[in-house]
Structures are given as C-alpha cells and as structure tokens.
Amino acid sequence: MTFLRDCVAIDTNVFEHLLNPQENTCGHITVLLTALAKCGSVLIVDEKQEIEKEYNHRLKKLIKAAHNKDQRVGRLLRFWIRAKPKSKTRIAVNYNDALMTGIKRIIPRNSIDRIFVYVALHKDRALISNDHWDIIGEKKNLLRLRKGANSAILTSGEAAACLQKQ
C-alpha cells in the first residue's frame, strides 16, 4: 500500500483518539502516525484550509494535554497538526464537480467530512478515519466515486495493519 507512503488525508478523530486507550488499542495510532512521519508522508489538505481550521479548533486542547501526559505523543501531534504549509499537499476543492456532488449525496450532513473524502479521492490516496457513521459506514459507496486505483478509506487500525505488512 504505497499510497500511504507519500501523502494521506487523516480525519480529525484519528488524532483525537490518540490519547484514548479504548480507541488507540495497543497504541496502533501512535505506531501509525510515527511510521507515516518516518517514511515522509505528508497530509493532504484543502487549499482554503478548512481541514486545518478543523484541526486547530478541535485539537488545540488535546495537543496541550498530550504534551502534559506524554511528551512523545505531544511532539507527534504537533508534528502533524502544526506542520509547515510546504509539507502539506494542497487540493483545490470544486464544490460543483461530479466527485463532490456524489460525496454530497452520500454524506449530506457534514461538510468537513465531505472535504476529507474529496481531497483523498481527488488525489487518489488514502483517507484514514474512525468516523463509523458518515465515512467508514459509507466506505463502499464512497469508493465507487474514486478516480484511481490508489484511493482507499481505512480505519486507523486497518492503516496500521497495512503498514505493518510492508
């Protein structure tokens, strides 16, 4: 799964689950994010920075808590969330193209989830998400919209398992 190696979209909830042992079973999210960082993977985000606004809004307190609880995890979060703009792959989101129209039919409620799916599928790379309601539960329908063979929608556990197989 080389499509995890160069760039990847990561839903906010994956970062939120980093400090939750019920979600981060066996530390798989920590292992995943560390491995992706070591292999040089960068985040896929949108040009208008809606994803980054979401990260900053929802993860500001978590970054501070992570630093106080486990400095290694705090550094890992800061690496991903506060990464320099040049170390991100930016995608222009066309809210009226066929891809976004299809995504809107499948995910009618959550605009930020639609952006996460759009940037991953448009770039033909993986989206890692633990959103079982809007994204993982709709994985089959969403993947029908993909443009290429490298698009994937994976839970953090599935992505960690893919990296361990390599």
mmCIF file of C-alpha atoms in Angstrom:
data_model
loop_
_atom_site.group_PDB
_atom_site.id
_atom_site.type_symbol
_atom_site.label_atom_id
_atom_site.label_comp_id
_atom_site.label_asym_id
_atom_site.label_seq_id
_atom_site.Cartn_x
_atom_site.Cartn_y
_atom_site.Cartn_z
ATOM 1 C CA MET A 1 0.000 0.000 0.000
ATOM 2 C CA THR A 2 2.395 2.593 -1.228
ATOM 3 C CA PHE A 3 -0.457 5.109 -1.339
ATOM 4 C CA LEU A 4 0.055 5.567 2.415
ATOM 5 C CA ARG A 5 3.695 6.484 1.912
ATOM 6 C CA ASP A 6 3.772 9.870 0.157
ATOM 7 C CA CYS A 7 0.626 11.685 1.281
ATOM 8 C CA VAL A 8 -2.522 10.810 3.180
ATOM 9 C CA ALA A 9 -5.670 12.509 4.458
ATOM 10 C CA ILE A 10 -6.236 11.985 8.189
ATOM 11 C CA ASP A 11 -9.591 12.734 9.778
ATOM 12 C CA THR A 12 -9.503 14.798 12.965
ATOM 13 C CA ASN A 13 -10.982 11.940 15.001
ATOM 14 C CA VAL A 14 -7.856 9.818 14.444
ATOM 15 C CA PHE A 15 -5.786 12.469 16.212
ATOM 16 C CA GLU A 16 -8.471 12.816 18.907
ATOM 17 C CA HIS A 17 -8.302 9.062 19.569
ATOM 18 C CA LEU A 18 -4.554 9.167 20.129
ATOM 19 C CA LEU A 19 -4.947 9.620 23.901
ATOM 20 C CA ASN A 20 -7.953 7.292 24.208
ATOM 21 C CA PRO A 21 -6.833 3.725 25.071
ATOM 22 C CA GLN A 22 -10.233 2.306 24.045
ATOM 23 C CA GLU A 23 -9.722 3.698 20.519
ATOM 24 C CA ASN A 24 -5.926 3.559 20.343
ATOM 25 C CA THR A 25 -5.769 -0.154 21.085
ATOM 26 C CA CYS A 26 -2.227 -1.441 21.544
ATOM 27 C CA GLY A 27 -1.032 2.061 20.649
ATOM 28 C CA HIS A 28 -1.751 1.417 16.962
ATOM 29 C CA ILE A 29 -2.499 5.084 16.198
ATOM 30 C CA THR A 30 0.807 6.147 17.732
ATOM 31 C CA VAL A 31 2.596 3.481 15.685
ATOM 32 C CA LEU A 32 0.715 4.507 12.525
ATOM 33 C CA LEU A 33 1.407 8.246 12.821
ATOM 34 C CA THR A 34 5.050 7.615 13.727
ATOM 35 C CA ALA A 35 5.561 5.258 10.774
ATOM 36 C CA LEU A 36 3.904 7.680 8.346
ATOM 37 C CA ALA A 37 6.104 10.513 9.619
ATOM 38 C CA LYS A 38 9.258 8.401 9.326
ATOM 39 C CA CYS A 39 8.521 7.427 5.726
ATOM 40 C CA GLY A 40 7.999 11.083 4.788
ATOM 41 C CA SER A 41 4.245 11.038 4.259
ATOM 42 C CA VAL A 42 2.528 14.427 4.388
ATOM 43 C CA LEU A 43 -1.061 15.474 4.999
ATOM 44 C CA ILE A 44 -3.473 16.114 2.158
ATOM 45 C CA VAL A 45 -5.479 19.238 2.934
ATOM 46 C CA ASP A 46 -7.706 21.664 1.050
ATOM 47 C CA GLU A 47 -6.473 24.975 -0.347
ATOM 48 C CA LYS A 48 -8.997 27.014 1.648
ATOM 49 C CA GLN A 49 -7.641 25.483 4.884
ATOM 50 C CA GLU A 50 -10.977 24.166 6.161
ATOM 51 C CA ILE A 51 -9.262 20.957 7.319
ATOM 52 C CA GLU A 52 -6.574 22.917 9.139
ATOM 53 C CA LYS A 53 -9.217 25.108 10.812
ATOM 54 C CA GLU A 54 -10.939 21.917 11.972
ATOM 55 C CA TYR A 55 -7.643 20.562 13.338
ATOM 56 C CA ASN A 56 -6.849 23.798 15.174
ATOM 57 C CA HIS A 57 -10.351 24.144 16.598
ATOM 58 C CA ARG A 58 -10.749 20.572 17.830
ATOM 59 C CA LEU A 59 -7.161 19.663 18.692
ATOM 60 C CA LYS A 60 -5.764 22.735 20.447
ATOM 61 C CA LYS A 61 -6.553 21.409 23.961
ATOM 62 C CA LEU A 62 -5.574 17.866 23.017
ATOM 63 C CA ILE A 63 -2.088 18.960 21.955
ATOM 64 C CA LYS A 64 -1.590 20.638 25.333
ATOM 65 C CA ALA A 65 -2.998 17.625 27.221
ATOM 66 C CA ALA A 66 -0.845 15.241 25.198
ATOM 67 C CA HIS A 67 2.280 17.240 25.962
ATOM 68 C CA ASN A 68 1.474 17.149 29.701
ATOM 69 C CA LYS A 69 0.595 13.436 29.673
ATOM 70 C CA ASP A 70 3.177 12.043 27.249
ATOM 71 C CA GLN A 71 5.690 14.395 25.640
ATOM 72 C CA ARG A 72 6.404 11.933 22.827
ATOM 73 C CA VAL A 73 2.708 11.896 21.856
ATOM 74 C CA GLY A 74 2.585 15.690 22.205
ATOM 75 C CA ARG A 75 5.519 16.059 19.802
ATOM 76 C CA LEU A 76 3.878 13.629 17.380
ATOM 77 C CA LEU A 77 0.631 15.635 17.382
ATOM 78 C CA ARG A 78 2.488 18.907 16.902
ATOM 79 C CA PHE A 79 4.444 17.358 14.021
ATOM 80 C CA TRP A 80 1.236 16.509 12.157
ATOM 81 C CA ILE A 81 -1.014 19.414 13.107
ATOM 82 C CA ARG A 82 1.464 22.255 13.137
ATOM 83 C CA ALA A 83 3.397 21.060 10.092
ATOM 84 C CA LYS A 84 4.772 23.763 7.826
ATOM 85 C CA PRO A 85 2.488 24.653 4.921
ATOM 86 C CA LYS A 86 5.089 23.445 2.409
ATOM 87 C CA SER A 87 4.978 19.986 3.973
ATOM 88 C CA LYS A 88 1.337 19.519 3.020
ATOM 89 C CA THR A 89 -0.302 18.559 -0.260
ATOM 90 C CA ARG A 90 -2.994 21.117 -1.040
ATOM 91 C CA ILE A 91 -6.035 20.273 -3.161
ATOM 92 C CA ALA A 92 -8.460 22.789 -4.629
ATOM 93 C CA VAL A 93 -11.980 21.637 -3.801
ATOM 94 C CA ASN A 94 -14.527 22.101 -6.571
ATOM 95 C CA TYR A 95 -17.871 22.067 -4.775
ATOM 96 C CA ASN A 96 -19.769 21.598 -8.038
ATOM 97 C CA ASP A 97 -17.842 18.827 -9.796
ATOM 98 C CA ALA A 98 -19.067 15.251 -10.173
ATOM 99 C CA LEU A 99 -16.883 13.959 -7.314
ATOM 100 C CA MET A 100 -18.207 16.441 -4.740
ATOM 101 C CA THR A 101 -21.777 16.057 -5.997
ATOM 102 C CA GLY A 102 -21.504 12.305 -5.438
ATOM 103 C CA ILE A 103 -19.975 12.793 -1.994
ATOM 104 C CA LYS A 104 -22.777 15.214 -1.021
ATOM 105 C CA ARG A 105 -25.385 12.573 -1.889
ATOM 106 C CA ILE A 106 -23.650 10.052 0.386
ATOM 107 C CA ILE A 107 -22.683 12.469 3.200
ATOM 108 C CA PRO A 108 -25.431 15.112 3.251
ATOM 109 C CA ARG A 109 -24.840 16.441 6.786
ATOM 110 C CA ASN A 110 -21.155 17.060 7.424
ATOM 111 C CA SER A 111 -19.277 19.458 5.168
ATOM 112 C CA ILE A 112 -15.837 18.860 6.720
ATOM 113 C CA ASP A 113 -16.202 15.095 6.272
ATOM 114 C CA ARG A 114 -17.024 15.735 2.623
ATOM 115 C CA ILE A 115 -13.808 17.739 2.267
ATOM 116 C CA PHE A 116 -11.705 14.961 3.845
ATOM 117 C CA VAL A 117 -13.204 12.426 1.427
ATOM 118 C CA TYR A 118 -12.855 14.782 -1.541
ATOM 119 C CA VAL A 119 -9.159 15.573 -1.072
ATOM 120 C CA ALA A 120 -8.256 11.899 -0.620
ATOM 121 C CA LEU A 121 -10.259 10.626 -3.590
ATOM 122 C CA HIS A 122 -9.264 13.555 -5.806
ATOM 123 C CA LYS A 123 -5.566 12.929 -5.054
ATOM 124 C CA ASP A 124 -6.117 9.147 -5.411
ATOM 125 C CA ARG A 125 -4.744 8.432 -1.955
ATOM 126 C CA ALA A 126 -5.949 7.096 1.364
ATOM 127 C CA LEU A 127 -8.244 8.705 3.899
ATOM 128 C CA ILE A 128 -7.742 7.423 7.434
ATOM 129 C CA SER A 129 -10.836 7.944 9.560
ATOM 130 C CA ASN A 130 -12.530 6.397 12.563
ATOM 131 C CA ASP A 131 -15.866 8.057 11.748
ATOM 132 C CA HIS A 132 -18.002 4.937 11.540
ATOM 133 C CA TRP A 133 -21.194 6.888 10.913
ATOM 134 C CA ASP A 134 -20.501 9.174 7.942
ATOM 135 C CA ILE A 135 -17.314 7.801 6.419
ATOM 136 C CA ILE A 136 -16.452 4.195 7.335
ATOM 137 C CA GLY A 137 -20.118 3.146 7.238
ATOM 138 C CA GLU A 138 -20.350 4.590 3.723
ATOM 139 C CA LYS A 139 -16.940 3.315 2.535
ATOM 140 C CA LYS A 140 -18.283 1.125 -0.279
ATOM 141 C CA ASN A 141 -20.491 3.885 -1.663
ATOM 142 C CA LEU A 142 -17.744 6.483 -1.400
ATOM 143 C CA LEU A 143 -15.130 4.293 -3.075
ATOM 144 C CA ARG A 144 -17.424 3.920 -6.094
ATOM 145 C CA LEU A 145 -16.661 7.611 -6.731
ATOM 146 C CA ARG A 146 -12.907 7.207 -6.762
ATOM 147 C CA LYS A 147 -10.833 8.308 -9.695
ATOM 148 C CA GLY A 148 -7.968 5.834 -9.498
ATOM 149 C CA ALA A 149 -6.783 2.539 -8.126
ATOM 150 C CA ASN A 150 -4.881 4.004 -5.164
ATOM 151 C CA SER A 151 -7.836 5.562 -3.351
ATOM 152 C CA ALA A 152 -8.750 3.941 -0.064
ATOM 153 C CA ILE A 153 -10.762 4.652 3.042
ATOM 154 C CA LEU A 154 -9.297 2.956 6.084
ATOM 155 C CA THR A 155 -9.771 2.969 9.829
ATOM 156 C CA SER A 156 -6.645 3.725 11.830
ATOM 157 C CA GLY A 157 -6.437 0.017 12.685
ATOM 158 C CA GLU A 158 -6.625 -1.006 9.023
ATOM 159 C CA ALA A 159 -3.998 1.567 8.032
ATOM 160 C CA ALA A 160 -1.645 0.450 10.807
ATOM 161 C CA ALA A 161 -2.063 -3.178 9.706
ATOM 162 C CA CYS A 162 -1.299 -2.213 6.080
ATOM 163 C CA LEU A 163 1.938 -0.515 7.114
ATOM 164 C CA GLN A 164 2.985 -3.481 9.255
ATOM 165 C CA LYS A 165 2.564 -5.827 6.289
ATOM 166 C CA GLN A 166 5.151 -3.882 4.292
#
